[in-house]
Short mmCIF file of C-alpha atoms and ligand atoms in Angstrom, two decimals:
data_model
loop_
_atom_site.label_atom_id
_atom_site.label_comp_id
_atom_site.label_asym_id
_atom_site.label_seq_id
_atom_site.Cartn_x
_atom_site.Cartn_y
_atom_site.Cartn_z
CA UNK A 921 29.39 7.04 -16.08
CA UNK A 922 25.98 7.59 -15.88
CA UNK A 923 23.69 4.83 -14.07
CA UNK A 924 19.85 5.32 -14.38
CA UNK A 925 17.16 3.48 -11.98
CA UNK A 926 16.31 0.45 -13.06
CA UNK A 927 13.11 0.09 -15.56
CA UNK A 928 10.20 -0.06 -13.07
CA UNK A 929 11.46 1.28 -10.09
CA UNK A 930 11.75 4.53 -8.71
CA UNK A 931 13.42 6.62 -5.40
CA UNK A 932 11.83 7.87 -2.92
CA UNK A 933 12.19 11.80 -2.16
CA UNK A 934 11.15 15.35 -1.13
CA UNK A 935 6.94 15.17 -0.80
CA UNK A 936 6.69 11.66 -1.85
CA UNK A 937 8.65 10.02 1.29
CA UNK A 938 6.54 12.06 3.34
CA UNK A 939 3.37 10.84 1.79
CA UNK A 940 4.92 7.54 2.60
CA UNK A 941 5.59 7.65 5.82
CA UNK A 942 2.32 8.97 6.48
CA UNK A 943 1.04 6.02 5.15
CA UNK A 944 3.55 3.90 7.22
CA UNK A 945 2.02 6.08 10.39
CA UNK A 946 -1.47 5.34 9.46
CA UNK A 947 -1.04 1.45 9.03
CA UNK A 948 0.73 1.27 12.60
CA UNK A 949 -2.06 3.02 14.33
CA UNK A 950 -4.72 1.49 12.61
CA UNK A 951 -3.36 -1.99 12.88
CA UNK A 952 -3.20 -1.23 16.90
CA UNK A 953 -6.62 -0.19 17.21
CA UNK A 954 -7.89 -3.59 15.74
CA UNK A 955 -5.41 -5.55 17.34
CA UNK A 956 -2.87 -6.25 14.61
CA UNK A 957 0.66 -7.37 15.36
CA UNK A 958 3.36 -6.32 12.80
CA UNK A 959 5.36 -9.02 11.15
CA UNK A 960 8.45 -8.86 9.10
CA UNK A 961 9.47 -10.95 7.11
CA UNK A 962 12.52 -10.70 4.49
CA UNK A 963 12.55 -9.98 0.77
CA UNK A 964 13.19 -13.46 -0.64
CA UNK A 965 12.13 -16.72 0.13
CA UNK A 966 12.72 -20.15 -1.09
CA UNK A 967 11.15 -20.21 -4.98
CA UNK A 968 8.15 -22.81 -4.10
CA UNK A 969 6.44 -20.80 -1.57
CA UNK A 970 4.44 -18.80 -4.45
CA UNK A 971 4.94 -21.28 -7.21
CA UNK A 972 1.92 -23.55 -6.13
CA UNK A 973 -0.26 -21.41 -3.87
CA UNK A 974 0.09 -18.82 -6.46
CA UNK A 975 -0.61 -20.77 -9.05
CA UNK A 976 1.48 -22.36 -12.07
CA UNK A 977 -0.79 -20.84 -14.15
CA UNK A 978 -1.24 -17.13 -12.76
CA UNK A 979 0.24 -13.97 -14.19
CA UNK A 980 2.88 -13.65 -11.58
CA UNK A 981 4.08 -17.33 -11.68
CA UNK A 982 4.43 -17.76 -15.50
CA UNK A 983 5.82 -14.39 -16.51
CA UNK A 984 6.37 -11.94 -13.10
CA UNK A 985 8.70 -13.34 -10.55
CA UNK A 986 12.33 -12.48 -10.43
CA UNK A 987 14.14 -15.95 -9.95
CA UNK A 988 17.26 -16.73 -9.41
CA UNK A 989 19.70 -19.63 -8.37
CA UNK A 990 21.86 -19.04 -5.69
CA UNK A 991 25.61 -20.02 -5.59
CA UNK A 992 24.96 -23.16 -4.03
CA UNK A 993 21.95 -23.91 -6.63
CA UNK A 994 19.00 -22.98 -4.08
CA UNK A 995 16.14 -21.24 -6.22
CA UNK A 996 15.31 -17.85 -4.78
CA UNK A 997 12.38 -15.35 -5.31
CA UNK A 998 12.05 -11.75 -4.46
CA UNK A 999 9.17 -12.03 -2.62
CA UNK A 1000 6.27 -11.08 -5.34
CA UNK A 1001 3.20 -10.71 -2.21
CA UNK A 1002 3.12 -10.52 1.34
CA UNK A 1003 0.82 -13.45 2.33
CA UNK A 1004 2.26 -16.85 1.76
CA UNK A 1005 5.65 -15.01 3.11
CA UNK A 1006 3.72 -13.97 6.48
CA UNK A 1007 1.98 -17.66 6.39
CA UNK A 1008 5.28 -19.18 6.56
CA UNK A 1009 7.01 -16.71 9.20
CA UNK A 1010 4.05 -17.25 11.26
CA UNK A 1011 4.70 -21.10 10.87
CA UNK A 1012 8.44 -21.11 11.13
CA UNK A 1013 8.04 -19.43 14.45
CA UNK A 1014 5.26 -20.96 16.16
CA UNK A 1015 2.86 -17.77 15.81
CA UNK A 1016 -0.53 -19.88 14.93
CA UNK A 1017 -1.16 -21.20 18.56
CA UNK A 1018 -3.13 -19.35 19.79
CA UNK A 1019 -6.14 -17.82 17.28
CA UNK A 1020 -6.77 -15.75 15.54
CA UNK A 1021 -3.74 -14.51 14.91
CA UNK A 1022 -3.78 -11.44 13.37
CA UNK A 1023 -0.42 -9.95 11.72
CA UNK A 1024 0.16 -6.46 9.59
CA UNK A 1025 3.07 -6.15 7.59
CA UNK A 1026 4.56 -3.18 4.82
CA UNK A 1027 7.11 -3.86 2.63
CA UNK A 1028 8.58 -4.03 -0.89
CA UNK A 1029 7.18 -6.28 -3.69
CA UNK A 1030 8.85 -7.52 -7.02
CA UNK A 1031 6.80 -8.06 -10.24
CA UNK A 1032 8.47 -8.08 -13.58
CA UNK A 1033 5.27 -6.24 -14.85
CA UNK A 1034 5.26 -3.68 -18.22
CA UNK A 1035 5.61 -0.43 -16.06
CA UNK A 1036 3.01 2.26 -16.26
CA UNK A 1037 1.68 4.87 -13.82
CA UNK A 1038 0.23 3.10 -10.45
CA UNK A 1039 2.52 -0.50 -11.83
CA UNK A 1040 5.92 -0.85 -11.08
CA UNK A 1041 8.76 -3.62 -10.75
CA UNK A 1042 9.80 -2.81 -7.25
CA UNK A 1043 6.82 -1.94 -5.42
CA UNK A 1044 5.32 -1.60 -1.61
CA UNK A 1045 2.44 -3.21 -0.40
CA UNK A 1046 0.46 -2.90 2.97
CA UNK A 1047 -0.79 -6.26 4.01
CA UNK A 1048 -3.36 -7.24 6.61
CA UNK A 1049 -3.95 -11.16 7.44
CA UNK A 1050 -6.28 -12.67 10.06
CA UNK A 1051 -5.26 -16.38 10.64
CA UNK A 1052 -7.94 -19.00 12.35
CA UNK A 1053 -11.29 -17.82 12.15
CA UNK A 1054 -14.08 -18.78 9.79
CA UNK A 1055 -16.55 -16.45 11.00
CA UNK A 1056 -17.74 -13.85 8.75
CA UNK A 1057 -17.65 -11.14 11.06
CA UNK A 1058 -13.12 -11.40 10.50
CA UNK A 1059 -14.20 -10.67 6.77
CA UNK A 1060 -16.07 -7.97 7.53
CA UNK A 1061 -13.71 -6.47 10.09
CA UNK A 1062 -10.91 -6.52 7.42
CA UNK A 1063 -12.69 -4.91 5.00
CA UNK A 1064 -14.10 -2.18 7.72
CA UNK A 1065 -10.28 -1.78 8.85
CA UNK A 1066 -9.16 -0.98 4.22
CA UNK A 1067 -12.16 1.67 4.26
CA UNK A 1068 -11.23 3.74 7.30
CA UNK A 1069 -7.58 3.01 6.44
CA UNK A 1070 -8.89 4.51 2.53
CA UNK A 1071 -10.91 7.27 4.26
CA UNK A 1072 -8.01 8.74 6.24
CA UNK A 1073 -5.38 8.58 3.67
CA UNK A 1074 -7.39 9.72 0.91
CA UNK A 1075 -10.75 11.31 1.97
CA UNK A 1076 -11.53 12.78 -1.28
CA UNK A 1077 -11.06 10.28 -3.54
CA UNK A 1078 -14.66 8.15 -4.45
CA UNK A 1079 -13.78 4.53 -3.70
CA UNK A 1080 -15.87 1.86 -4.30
CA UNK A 1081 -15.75 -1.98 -2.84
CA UNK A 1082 -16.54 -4.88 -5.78
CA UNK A 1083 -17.14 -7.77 -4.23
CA UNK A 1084 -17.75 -11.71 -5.20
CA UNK A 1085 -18.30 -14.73 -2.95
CA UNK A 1086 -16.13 -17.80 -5.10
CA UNK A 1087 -17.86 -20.74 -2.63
CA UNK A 1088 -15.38 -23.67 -1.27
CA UNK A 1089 -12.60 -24.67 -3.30
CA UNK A 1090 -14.53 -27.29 -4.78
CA UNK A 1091 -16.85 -25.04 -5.83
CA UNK A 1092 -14.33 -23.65 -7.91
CA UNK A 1093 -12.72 -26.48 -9.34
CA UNK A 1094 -16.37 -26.94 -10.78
CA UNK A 1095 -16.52 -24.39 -11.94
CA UNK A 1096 -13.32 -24.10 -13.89
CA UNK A 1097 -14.22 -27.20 -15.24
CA UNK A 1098 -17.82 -25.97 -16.51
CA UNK A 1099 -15.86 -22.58 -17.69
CA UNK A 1100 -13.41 -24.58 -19.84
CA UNK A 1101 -16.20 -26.54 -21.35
CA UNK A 1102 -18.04 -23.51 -22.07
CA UNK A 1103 -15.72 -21.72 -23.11
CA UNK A 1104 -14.26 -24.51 -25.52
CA UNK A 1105 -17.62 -24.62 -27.01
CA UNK A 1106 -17.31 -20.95 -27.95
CA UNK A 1107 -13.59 -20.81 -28.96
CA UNK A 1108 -14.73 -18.84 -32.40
CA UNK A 1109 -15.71 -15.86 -30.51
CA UNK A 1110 -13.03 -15.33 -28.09
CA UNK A 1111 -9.62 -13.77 -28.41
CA UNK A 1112 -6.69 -15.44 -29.03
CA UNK A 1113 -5.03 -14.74 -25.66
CA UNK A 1114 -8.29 -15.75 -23.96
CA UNK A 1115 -8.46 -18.90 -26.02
CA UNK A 1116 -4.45 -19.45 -24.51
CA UNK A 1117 -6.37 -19.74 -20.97
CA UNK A 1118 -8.96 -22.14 -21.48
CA UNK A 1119 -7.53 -25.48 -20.17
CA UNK A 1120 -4.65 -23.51 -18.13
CA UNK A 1121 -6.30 -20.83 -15.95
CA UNK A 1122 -10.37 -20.12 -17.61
CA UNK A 1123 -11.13 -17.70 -14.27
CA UNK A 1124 -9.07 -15.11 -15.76
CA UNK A 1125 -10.96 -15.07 -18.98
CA UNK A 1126 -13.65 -13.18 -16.92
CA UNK A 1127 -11.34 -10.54 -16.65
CA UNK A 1128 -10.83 -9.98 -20.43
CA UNK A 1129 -11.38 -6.29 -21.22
CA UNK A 1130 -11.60 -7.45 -25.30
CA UNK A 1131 -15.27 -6.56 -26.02
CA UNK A 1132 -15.87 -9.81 -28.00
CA UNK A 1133 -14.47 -11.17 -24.76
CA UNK A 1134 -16.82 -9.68 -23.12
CA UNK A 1135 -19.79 -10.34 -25.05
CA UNK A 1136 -19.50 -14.27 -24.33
CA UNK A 1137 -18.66 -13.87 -20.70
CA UNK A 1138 -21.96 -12.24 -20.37
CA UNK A 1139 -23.42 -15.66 -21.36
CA UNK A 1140 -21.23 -17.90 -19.68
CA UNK A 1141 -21.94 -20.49 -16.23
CA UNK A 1142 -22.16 -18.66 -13.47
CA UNK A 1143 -20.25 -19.20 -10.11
CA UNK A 1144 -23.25 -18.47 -7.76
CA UNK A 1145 -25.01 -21.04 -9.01
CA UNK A 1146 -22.89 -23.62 -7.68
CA UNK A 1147 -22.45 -22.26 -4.20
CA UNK A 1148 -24.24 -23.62 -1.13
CA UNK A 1149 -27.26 -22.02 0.68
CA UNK A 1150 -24.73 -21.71 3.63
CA UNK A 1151 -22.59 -19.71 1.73
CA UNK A 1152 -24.89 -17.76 0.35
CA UNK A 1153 -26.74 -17.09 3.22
CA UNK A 1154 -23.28 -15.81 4.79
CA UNK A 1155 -22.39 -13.59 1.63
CA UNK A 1156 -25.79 -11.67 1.87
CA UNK A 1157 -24.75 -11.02 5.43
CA UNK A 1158 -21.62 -9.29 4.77
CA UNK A 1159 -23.55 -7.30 2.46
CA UNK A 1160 -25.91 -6.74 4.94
CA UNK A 1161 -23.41 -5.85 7.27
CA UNK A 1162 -21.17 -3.62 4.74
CA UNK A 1163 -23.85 -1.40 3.47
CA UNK A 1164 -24.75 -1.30 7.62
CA UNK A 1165 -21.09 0.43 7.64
CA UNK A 1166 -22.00 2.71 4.96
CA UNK A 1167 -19.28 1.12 2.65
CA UNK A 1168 -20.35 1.59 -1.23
CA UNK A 1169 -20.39 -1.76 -2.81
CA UNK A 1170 -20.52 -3.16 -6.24
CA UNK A 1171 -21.10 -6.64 -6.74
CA UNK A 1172 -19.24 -8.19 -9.29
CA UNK A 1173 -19.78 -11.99 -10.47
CA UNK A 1174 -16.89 -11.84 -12.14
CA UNK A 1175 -13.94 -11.06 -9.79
CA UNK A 1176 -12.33 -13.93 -9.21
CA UNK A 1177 -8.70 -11.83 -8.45
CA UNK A 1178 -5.53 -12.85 -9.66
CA UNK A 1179 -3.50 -15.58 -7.21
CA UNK A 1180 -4.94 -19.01 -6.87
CA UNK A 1181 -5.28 -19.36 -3.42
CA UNK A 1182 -8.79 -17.25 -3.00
CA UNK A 1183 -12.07 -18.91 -2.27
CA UNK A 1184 -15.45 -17.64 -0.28
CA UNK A 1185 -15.23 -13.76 -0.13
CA UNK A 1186 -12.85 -11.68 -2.55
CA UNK A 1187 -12.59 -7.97 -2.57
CA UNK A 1188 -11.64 -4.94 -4.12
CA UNK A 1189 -11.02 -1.48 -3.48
CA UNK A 1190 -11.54 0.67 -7.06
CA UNK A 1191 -10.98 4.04 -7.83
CA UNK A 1192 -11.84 5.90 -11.24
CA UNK A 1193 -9.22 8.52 -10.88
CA UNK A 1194 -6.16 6.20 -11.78
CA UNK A 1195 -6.95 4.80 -15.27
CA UNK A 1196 -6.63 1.14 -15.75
CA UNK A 1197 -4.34 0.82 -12.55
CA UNK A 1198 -7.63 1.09 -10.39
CA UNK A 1199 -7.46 -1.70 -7.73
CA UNK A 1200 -5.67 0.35 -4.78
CA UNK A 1201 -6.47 -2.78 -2.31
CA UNK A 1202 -7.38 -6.51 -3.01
CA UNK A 1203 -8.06 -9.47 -0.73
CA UNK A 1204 -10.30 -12.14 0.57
CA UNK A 1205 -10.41 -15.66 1.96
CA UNK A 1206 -8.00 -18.32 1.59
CA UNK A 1207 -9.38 -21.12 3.57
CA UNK A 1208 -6.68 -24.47 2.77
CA UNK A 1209 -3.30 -21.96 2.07
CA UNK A 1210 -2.08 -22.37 5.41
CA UNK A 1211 -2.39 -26.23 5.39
CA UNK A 1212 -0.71 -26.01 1.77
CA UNK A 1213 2.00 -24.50 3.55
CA UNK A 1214 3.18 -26.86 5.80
CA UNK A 1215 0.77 -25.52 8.95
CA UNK A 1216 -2.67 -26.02 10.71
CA UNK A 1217 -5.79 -26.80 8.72
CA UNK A 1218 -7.16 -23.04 9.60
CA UNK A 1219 -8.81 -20.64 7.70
CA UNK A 1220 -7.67 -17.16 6.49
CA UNK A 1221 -8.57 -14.30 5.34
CA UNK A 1222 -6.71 -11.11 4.39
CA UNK A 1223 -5.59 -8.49 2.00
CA UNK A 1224 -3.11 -6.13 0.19
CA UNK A 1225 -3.00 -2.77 -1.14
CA UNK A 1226 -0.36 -0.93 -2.81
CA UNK A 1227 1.28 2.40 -1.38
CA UNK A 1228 2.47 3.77 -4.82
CA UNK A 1229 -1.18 3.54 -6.04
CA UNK A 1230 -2.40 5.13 -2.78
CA UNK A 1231 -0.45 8.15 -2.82
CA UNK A 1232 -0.83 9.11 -6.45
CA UNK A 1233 -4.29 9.88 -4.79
CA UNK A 1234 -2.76 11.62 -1.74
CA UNK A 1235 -3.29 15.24 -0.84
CA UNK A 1236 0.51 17.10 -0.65
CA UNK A 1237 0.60 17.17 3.20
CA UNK A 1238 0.32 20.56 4.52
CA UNK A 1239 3.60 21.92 6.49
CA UNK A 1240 1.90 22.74 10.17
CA UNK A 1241 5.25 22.84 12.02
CA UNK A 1242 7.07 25.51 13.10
CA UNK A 1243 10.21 25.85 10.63
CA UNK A 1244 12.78 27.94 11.54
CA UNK A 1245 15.62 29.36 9.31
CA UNK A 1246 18.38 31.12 9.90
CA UNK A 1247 20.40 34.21 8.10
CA UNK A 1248 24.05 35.00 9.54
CA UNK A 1249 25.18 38.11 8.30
CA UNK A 1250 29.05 37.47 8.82
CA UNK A 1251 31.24 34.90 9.91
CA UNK A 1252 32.43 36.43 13.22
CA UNK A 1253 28.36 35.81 14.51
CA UNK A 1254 28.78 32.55 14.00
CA UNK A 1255 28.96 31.36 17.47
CA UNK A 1256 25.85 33.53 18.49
CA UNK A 1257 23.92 31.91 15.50
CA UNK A 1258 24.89 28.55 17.15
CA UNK A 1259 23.79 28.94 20.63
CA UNK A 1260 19.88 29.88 19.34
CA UNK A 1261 20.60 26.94 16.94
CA UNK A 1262 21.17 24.52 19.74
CA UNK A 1263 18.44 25.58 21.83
CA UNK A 1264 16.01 25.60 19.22
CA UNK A 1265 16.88 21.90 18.77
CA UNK A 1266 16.70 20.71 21.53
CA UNK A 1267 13.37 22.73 22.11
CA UNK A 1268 12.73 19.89 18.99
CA UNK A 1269 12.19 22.74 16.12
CA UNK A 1270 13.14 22.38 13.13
CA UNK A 1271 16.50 25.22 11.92
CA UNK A 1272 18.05 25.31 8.86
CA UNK A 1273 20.60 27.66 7.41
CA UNK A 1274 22.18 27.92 4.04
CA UNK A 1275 25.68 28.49 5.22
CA UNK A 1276 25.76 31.59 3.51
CA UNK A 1277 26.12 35.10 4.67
CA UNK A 1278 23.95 37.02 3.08
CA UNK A 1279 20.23 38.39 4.09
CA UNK A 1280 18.68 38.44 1.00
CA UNK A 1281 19.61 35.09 -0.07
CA UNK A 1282 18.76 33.44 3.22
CA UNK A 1283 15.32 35.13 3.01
CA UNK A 1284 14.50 33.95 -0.54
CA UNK A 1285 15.52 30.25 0.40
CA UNK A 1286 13.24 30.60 3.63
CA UNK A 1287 10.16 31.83 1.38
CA UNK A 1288 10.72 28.94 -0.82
CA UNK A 1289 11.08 26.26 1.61
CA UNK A 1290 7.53 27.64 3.11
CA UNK A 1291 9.70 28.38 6.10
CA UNK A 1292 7.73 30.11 9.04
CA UNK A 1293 10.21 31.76 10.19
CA UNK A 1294 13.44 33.68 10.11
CA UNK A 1295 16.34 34.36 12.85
CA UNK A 1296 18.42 36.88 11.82
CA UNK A 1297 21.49 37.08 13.52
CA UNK A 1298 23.73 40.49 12.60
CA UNK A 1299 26.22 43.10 14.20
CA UNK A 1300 23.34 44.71 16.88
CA UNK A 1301 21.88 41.45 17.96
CA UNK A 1302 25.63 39.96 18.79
CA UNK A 1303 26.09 42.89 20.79
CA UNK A 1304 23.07 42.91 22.61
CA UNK A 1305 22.80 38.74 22.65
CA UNK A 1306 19.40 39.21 21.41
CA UNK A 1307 17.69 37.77 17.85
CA UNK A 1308 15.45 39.65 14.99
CA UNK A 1309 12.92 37.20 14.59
CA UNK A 1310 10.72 38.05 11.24
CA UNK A 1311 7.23 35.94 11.06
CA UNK A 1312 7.17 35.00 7.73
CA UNK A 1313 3.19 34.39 7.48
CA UNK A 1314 3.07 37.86 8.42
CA UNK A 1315 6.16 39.94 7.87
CA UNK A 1316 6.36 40.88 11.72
CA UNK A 1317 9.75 41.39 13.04
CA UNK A 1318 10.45 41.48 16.42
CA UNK A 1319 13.47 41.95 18.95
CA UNK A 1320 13.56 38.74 21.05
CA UNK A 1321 16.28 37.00 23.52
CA UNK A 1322 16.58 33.40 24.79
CA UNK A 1323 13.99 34.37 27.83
CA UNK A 1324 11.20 35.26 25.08
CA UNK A 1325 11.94 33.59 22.01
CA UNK A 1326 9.31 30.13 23.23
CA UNK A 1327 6.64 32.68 23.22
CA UNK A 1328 7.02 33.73 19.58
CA UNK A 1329 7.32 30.37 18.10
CA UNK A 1330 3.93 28.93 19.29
P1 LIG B 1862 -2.73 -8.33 -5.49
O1 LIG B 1862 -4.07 -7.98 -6.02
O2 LIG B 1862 -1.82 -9.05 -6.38
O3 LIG B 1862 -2.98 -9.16 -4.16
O4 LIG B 1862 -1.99 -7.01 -5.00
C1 LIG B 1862 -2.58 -6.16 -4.04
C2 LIG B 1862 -2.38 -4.71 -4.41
O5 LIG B 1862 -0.99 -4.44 -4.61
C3 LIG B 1862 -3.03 -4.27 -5.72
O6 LIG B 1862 -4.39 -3.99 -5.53
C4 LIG B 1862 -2.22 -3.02 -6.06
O7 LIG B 1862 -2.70 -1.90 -5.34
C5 LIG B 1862 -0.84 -3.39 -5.56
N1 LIG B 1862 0.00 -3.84 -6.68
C6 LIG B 1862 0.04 -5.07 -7.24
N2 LIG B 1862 0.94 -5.11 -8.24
C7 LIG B 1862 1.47 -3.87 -8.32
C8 LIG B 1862 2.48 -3.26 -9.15
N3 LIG B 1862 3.12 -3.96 -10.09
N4 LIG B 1862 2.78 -1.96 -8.95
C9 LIG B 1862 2.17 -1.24 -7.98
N5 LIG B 1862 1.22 -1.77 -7.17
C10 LIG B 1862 0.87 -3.05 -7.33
C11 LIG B 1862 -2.00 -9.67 -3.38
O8 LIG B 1862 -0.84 -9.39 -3.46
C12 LIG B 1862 -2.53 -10.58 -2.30
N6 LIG B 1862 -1.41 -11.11 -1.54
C13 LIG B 1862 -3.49 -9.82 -1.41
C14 LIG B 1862 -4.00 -10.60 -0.25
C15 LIG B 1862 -3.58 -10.52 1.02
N7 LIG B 1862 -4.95 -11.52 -0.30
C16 LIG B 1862 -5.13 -12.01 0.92
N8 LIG B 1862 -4.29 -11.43 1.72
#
């Protein structure tokens, strides 16, 4: 019986876990360094915490979450995002009393998406959230923490920051109102699946990539307008501040991001060397979501980016450690072999042998595992409790015993 992965997921091996743990690394000590405490939470939660902040009408509501009822009839949802999960931990257990709080978390996400490289069912996301303030400057320092968090994990790749200010959430109920008037209006020229949004969800039509699509959106109402000089005045300042940083940003009326919850600031981090799977990070404010959930009437502001998508951009990371392998030539050396084996251990190298007795074939595995070196353990070195120890950078061997052996492996 053969059983394959499920469609959309995928296992975690070789290179790729350690790309992924580097990532894991990174998060912890960045999150320290701007004062970030790690919460977990677990992978499914009661059905309505993402049905309304989501929103009914969003992507991942109608047609992405993986719901099911319990034995005892409870709905249940693999968590599809980190945020409203973290806003109700932090809630449950009394975390929001003294502010801001600011929480980190990593974990897997579930999204019955059509898989495709950089978007998978099963995923992992890296999630950042700063509860209680409504000054700017926690906007900004989010963002600053994604583009040193970008710049250390993937220093090559061009990244660029789009950003949009969406005003209050009145604002934007305006607005969708103005949106599905215009858009009504101009029902002729759209496409049919952007016609499906315009009395359900009309911010998403701005995301059509249909070029007749496209062509109206050009000409429809315009968020900014609508937005107070307060607001605006703030949203030129985290410009002002972001280009400050040297962070390259693209300002884009448009983005309006996916969940419902978003108002004020929203972000993204873009790439061009993914395809159409380009947003490695996405976020903003969410002033009213905590509230919604059953907590404080405090702001928010936060985001999410997705490891998978990260390390398809990742450099393979270079072996620097010492590893050693060994080659026992017969079985009657075997209890030499194991006393360098132990106290190369617990000198906390790496040794590996193939449990087979044979040079050659203990040398070849060594060369492919980029092993940098190789112990070789035979008749004269048993007799003489000493080790050939062969430099494989270099093809030096040398005669060494437990007194010397430290001095060769730095
Ligand atoms: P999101 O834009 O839905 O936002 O997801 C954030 C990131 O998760 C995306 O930019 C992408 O890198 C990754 N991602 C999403 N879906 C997939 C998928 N199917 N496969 C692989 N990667 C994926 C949120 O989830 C919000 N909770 C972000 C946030 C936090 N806003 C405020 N705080």
């Amino acid at each position: 019986m053969k059983i394959n992965p499920v469609r959309g997921t995928h296992d975690l091996f070789g290179i790729e876990i350690k790309k992924f743990n580097k990532v894991i690394f990174e998060v912890k000590n960045i999150a320290q360094k701007f004062g970030f405490n790690e919460l977990a939470t677990p992978i499914f939660e009661n059905s309505e915490l993402f049905k309304k902040p989501l929103g009914e009408q969003s992507d991942v509501v109608l047609k992405e979450m993986y719901t099911f009822n319990d034995r005892n009839e409870d709905e249940i949802t693999l968590r599809p995002e980190y945020t409203t999960p973290m806003i109700r931990a932090a809630i449950s257990n009394g975390l929001l009393n003294n502010l801001p709080a600011k929480f980190f978390g990593t974990g897997q996400m579930f999204r019955r998406e059509r898989p495709q490289k950089g978007r998978y069912r099963q995923f992992n996301q890296i999630n950042f959230e700063n509860f209680g303030s409504d000054d700017f400057f926690a906007d900004i320092e989010i963002i600053c923490l994604a583009n040193l968090l970008l710049k250390k994990l993937i220093p090559n790749s061009k990244i660029t920051l789009h950003i949009n200010s969406l005003g209050t959430r009145k604002n934007l109920s305006d607005y969708k109102k103005l949106l599905s008037k215009f858009f009504n209006d101009n029902q002729k020229f759209l496409s049919k699946d952007s016609v499906n949004k315009i009395n359900t969800n009309p911010l998403r039509i701005l995301d059509s990539k249909n070029p007749e699509d496209k062509e109206i959106i050009k000409k429809s109402p315009k968020l900014f307008d609508l937005i107070s000089r307060t607001d605006f005045k703030n949203y030129e300042e985290i410009k002002k501040c972001l280009t400050e940083l040297e962070i390259s940003i693209f300002e884009d009326p448009n983005l309006v991001r996916g969940l419902d919850y978003y108002c004020h600031t929203v972000f993204e981090f873009k790439t061009n060397e993914l395809g159409s799977q380009d947003t490695l990070i996405g976020g903003g404010r969410y002033d009213g979501l905590i509230k919604t959930l059953g907590g404080k009437d405090i702001p928010g502001v936060g985001w999410a980016g997705g490891i998978e998508r990260i390390m398809l951009l990742m450099e393979d990371i270079p072996k620097t450690e010492t590893d050693i392998h060994l080659a026992i030539i017969d079985p009657s050396f075997k209890l030499h072999a194991i006393k360098i084996y132990d106290f190369l251990i617990k000198k906390n190298f790496s040794v590996h042998w193939n449990y087979k007795y044979n040079l050659k074939k203990s040398l070849s595995l060594a060369n492919d595992k980029k092993a940098t070196h190789l112990i070789i353990v035979g008749k004269d070195e048993k007799n003489n409790n000493n080790f050939s120890l062969k430099n494989l950078s270099n093809g030096e061997q040398v005669i060494v015993s437990f007194d010397n052996i430290l001095d060769y492996l730095k």
